[in-house]
XYZ file of N, CA and C in Angstrom:
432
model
N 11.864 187.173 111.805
C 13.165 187.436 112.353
C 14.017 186.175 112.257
N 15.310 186.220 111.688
C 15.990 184.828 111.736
C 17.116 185.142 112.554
N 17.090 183.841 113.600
C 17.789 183.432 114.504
C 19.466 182.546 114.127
N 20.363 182.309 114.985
C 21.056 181.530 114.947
C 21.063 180.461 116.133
N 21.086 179.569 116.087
C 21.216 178.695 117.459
C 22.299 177.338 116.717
N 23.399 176.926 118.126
C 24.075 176.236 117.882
C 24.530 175.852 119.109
N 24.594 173.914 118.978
C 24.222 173.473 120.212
C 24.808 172.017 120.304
N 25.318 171.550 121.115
C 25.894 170.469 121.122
C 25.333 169.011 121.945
N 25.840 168.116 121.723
C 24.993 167.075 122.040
C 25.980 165.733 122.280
N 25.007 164.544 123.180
C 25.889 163.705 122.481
C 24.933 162.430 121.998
N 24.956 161.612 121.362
C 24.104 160.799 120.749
C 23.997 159.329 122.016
N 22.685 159.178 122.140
C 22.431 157.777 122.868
C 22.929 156.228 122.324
N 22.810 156.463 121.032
C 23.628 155.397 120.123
C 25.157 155.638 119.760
N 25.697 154.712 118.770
C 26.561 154.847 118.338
C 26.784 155.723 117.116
N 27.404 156.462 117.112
C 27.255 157.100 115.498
C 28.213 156.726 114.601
N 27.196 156.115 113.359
C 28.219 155.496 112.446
C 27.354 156.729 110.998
N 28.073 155.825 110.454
C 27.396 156.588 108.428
C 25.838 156.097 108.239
N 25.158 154.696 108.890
C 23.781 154.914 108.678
C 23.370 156.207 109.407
N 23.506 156.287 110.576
C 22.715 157.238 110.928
C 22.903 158.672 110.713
N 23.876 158.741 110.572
C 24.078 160.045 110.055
C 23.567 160.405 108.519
N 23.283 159.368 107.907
C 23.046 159.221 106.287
C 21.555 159.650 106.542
N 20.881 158.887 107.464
C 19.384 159.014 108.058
C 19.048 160.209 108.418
N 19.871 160.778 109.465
C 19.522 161.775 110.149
C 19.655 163.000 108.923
N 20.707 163.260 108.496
C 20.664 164.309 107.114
C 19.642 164.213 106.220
N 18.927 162.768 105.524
C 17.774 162.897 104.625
C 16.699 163.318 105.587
N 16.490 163.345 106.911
C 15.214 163.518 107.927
C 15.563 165.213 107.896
N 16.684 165.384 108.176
C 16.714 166.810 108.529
C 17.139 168.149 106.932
N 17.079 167.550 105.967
C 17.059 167.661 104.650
C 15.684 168.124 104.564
N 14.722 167.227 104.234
C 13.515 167.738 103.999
C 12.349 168.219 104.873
N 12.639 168.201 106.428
C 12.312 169.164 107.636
C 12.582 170.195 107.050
N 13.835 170.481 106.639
C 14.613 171.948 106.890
C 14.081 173.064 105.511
N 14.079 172.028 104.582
C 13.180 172.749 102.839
C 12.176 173.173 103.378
N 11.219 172.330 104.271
C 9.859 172.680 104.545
C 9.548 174.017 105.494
N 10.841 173.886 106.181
C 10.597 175.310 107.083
C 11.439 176.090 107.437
N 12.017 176.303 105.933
C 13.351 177.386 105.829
C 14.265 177.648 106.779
N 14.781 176.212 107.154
C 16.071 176.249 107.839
C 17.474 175.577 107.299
N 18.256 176.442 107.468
C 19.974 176.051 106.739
C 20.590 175.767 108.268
N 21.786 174.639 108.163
C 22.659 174.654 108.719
C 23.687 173.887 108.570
N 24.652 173.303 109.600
C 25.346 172.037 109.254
C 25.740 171.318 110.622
N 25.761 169.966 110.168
C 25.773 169.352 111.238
C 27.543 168.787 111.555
N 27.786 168.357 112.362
C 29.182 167.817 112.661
C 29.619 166.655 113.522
N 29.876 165.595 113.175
C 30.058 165.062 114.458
C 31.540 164.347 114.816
N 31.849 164.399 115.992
C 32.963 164.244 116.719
C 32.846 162.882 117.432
N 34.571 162.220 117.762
C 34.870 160.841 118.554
C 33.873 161.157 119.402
N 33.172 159.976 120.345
C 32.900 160.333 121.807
C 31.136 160.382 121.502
N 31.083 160.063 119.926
C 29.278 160.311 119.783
C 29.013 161.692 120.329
N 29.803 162.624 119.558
C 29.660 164.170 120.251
C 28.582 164.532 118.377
N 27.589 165.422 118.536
C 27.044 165.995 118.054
C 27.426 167.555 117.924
N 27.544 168.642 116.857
C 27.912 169.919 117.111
C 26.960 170.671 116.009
N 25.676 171.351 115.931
C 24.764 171.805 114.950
C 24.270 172.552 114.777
N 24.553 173.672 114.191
C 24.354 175.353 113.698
C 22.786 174.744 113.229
N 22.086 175.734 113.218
C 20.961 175.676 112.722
C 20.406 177.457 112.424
N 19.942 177.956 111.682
C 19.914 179.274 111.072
C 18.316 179.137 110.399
N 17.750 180.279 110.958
C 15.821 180.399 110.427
C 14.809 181.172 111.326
N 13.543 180.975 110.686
C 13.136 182.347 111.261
C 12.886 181.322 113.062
N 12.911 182.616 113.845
C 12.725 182.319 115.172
C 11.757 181.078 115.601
N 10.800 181.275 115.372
C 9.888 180.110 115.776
C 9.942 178.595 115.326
N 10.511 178.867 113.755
C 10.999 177.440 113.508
C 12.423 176.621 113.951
N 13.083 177.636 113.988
C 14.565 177.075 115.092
C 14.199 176.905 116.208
N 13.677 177.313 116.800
C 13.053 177.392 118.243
C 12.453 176.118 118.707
N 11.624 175.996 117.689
C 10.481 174.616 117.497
C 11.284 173.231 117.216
N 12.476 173.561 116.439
C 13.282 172.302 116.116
C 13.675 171.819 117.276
N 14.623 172.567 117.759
C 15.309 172.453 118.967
C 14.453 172.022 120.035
N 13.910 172.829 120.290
C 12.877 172.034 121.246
C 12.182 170.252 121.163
N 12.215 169.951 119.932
C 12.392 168.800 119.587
C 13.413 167.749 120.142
N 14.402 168.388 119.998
C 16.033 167.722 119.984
C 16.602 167.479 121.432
N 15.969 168.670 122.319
C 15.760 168.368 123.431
C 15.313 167.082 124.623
N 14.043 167.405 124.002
C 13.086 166.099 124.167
C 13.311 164.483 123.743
N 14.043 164.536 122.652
C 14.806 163.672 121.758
C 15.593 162.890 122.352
N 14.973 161.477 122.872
C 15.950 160.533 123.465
C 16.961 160.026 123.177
N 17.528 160.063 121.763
C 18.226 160.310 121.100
C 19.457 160.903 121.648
N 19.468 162.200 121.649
C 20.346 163.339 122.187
C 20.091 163.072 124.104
N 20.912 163.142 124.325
C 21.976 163.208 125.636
C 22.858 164.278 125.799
N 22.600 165.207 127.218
C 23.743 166.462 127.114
C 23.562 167.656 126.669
N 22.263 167.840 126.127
C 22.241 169.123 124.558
C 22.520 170.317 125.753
N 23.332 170.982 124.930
C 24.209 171.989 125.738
C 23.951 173.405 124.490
N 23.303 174.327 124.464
C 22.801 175.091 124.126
C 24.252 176.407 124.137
N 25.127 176.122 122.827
C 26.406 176.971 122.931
C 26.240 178.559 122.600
N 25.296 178.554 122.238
C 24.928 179.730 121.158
C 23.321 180.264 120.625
N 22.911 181.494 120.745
C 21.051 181.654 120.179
C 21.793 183.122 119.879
N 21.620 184.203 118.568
C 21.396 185.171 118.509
C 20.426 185.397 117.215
N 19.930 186.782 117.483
C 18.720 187.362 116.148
C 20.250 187.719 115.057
N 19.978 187.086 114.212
C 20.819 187.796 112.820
C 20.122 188.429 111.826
N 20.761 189.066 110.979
C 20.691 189.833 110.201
C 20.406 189.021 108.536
N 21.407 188.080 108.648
C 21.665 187.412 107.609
C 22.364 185.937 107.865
N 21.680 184.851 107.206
C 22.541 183.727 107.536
C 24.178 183.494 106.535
N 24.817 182.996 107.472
C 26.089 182.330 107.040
C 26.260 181.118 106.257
N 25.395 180.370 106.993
C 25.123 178.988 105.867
C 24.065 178.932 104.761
N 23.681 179.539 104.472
C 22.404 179.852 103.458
C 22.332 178.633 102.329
N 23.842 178.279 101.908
C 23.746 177.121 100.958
C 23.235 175.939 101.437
N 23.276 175.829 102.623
C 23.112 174.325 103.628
C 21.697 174.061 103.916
N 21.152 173.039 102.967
C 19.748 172.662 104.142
C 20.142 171.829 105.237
N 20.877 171.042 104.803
C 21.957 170.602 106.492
C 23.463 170.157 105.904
N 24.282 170.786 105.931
C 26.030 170.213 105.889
C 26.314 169.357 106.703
N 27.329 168.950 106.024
C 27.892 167.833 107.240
C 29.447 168.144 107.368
N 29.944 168.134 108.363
C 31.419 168.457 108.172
C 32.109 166.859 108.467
N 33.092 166.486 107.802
C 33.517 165.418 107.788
C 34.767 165.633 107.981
N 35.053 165.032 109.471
C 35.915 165.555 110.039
C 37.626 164.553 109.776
N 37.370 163.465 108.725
C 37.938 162.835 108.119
C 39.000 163.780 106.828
N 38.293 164.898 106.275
C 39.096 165.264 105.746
C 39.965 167.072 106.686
N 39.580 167.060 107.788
C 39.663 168.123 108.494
C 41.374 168.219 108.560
N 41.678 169.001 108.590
C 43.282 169.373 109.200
C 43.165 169.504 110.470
N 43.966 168.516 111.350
C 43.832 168.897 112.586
C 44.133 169.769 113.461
N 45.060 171.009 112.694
C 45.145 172.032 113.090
C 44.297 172.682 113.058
N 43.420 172.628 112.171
C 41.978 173.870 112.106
C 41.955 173.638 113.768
N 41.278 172.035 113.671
C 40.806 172.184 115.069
C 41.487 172.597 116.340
N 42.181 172.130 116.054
C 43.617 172.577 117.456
C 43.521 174.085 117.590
N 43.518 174.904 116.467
C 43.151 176.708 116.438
C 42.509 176.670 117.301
N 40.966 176.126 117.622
C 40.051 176.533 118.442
C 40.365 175.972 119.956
N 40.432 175.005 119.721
C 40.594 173.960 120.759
C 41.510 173.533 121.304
N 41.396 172.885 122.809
C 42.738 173.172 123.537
C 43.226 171.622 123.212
N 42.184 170.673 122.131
C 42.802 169.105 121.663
C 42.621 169.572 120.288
N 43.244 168.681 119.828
C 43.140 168.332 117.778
C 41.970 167.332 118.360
N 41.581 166.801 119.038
C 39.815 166.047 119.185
C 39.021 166.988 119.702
N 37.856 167.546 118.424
C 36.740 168.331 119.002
C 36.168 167.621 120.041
N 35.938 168.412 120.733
C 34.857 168.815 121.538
C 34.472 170.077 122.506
N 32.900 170.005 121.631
C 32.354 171.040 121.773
C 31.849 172.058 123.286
N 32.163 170.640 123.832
C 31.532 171.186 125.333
C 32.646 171.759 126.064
N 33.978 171.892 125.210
C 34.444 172.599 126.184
C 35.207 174.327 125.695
N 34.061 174.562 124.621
C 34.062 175.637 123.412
C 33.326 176.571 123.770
N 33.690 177.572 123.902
C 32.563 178.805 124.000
C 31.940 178.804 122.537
N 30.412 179.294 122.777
C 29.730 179.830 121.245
C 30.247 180.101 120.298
N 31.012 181.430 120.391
C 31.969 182.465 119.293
C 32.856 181.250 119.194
N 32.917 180.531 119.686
C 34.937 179.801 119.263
C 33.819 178.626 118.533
N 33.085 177.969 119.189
C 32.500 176.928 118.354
C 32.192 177.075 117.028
N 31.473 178.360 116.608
C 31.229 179.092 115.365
C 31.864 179.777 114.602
N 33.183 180.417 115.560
C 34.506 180.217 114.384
C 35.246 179.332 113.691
N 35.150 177.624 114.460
C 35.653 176.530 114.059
C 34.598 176.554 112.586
N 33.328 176.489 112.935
C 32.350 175.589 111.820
C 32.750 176.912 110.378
N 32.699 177.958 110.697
C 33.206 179.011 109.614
C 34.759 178.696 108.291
N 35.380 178.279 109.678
C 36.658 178.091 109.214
C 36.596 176.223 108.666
N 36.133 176.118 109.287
C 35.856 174.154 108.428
C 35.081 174.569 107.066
N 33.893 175.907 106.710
C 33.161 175.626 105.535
C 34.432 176.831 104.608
N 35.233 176.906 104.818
C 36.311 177.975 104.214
C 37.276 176.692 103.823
N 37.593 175.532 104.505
C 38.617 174.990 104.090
C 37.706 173.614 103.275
N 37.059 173.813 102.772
C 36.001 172.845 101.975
C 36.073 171.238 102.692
N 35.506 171.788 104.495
C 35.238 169.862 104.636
C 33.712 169.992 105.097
N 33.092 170.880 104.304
C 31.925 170.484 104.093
C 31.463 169.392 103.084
N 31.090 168.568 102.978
C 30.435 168.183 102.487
C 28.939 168.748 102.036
N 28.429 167.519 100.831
C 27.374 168.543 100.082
C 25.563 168.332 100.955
N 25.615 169.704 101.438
C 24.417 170.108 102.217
C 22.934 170.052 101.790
N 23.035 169.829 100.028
C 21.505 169.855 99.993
C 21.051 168.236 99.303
N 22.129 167.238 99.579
C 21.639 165.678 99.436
C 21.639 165.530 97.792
N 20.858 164.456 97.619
C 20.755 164.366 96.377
C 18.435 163.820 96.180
């Protein structure tokens, strides 16, 4: 059965381009290994925002990780449903780079042009990340 879960966070460090460079090759070849797609996002404020899409037990199992993960601070659990079919299917992890974002996308969802997620319902959080991989600020999800 494949799940959706999408969940927000905020990072114990600073988030710059190493770690995010890090965290995508870690969660790159996790995600090949146990058929999970998603994309990751991150926002001012060391805000984290991360769709994750796969069969139940292995999303389940990640997360539960991420939890535990001293790392992550806050994880705020926006979203879990059984789907039918994933949305990100191209993504072993995306990154949305919110550098090339229109700040109106975000402003659509949100009551700032500065995401943040924690103050997003599920459906609105997951209409933003829809509408960010429609206006191409994805970046490329399966590394090199």
């Amino acid at each position: 059965m494949l799940v959706r879960l999408l969940y927000a966070s905020r990072s114990s460090e600073e988030i710059d381009e190493a770690l995010v460079t890090s965290i995508l090759e870690r969660s790159r070849k996790y995600n090949l290994e146990h058929g999970i797609t998603g994309i990751l996002c991150t926002a001012p404020g060391n805000v984290f925002l991360q769709l994750l899409e796969g069969g139940r037990t292995a999303v389940n199992a990640l997360y539960a990780s991420i939890v535990k993960d001293p790392r992550h601070r806050d994880v705020t659990l926006l979203d879990y449903a059984e789907i039918s079919e994933r949305r990100f299917a191209s993504w072993r992890m995306g990154r949305v780079n919110l550098n090339r974002v229109n700040q109106g996308s975000i402003l659509r969802f949100s009551e700032s042009p500065v995401l943040d997620p924690f103050t997003m319902s599920g459906p609105t959080a997951l209409a933003l990340l829809e509408e960010l991989t429609s206006t191409a600020a994805i970046v490329s999800g399966e590394g090199s």
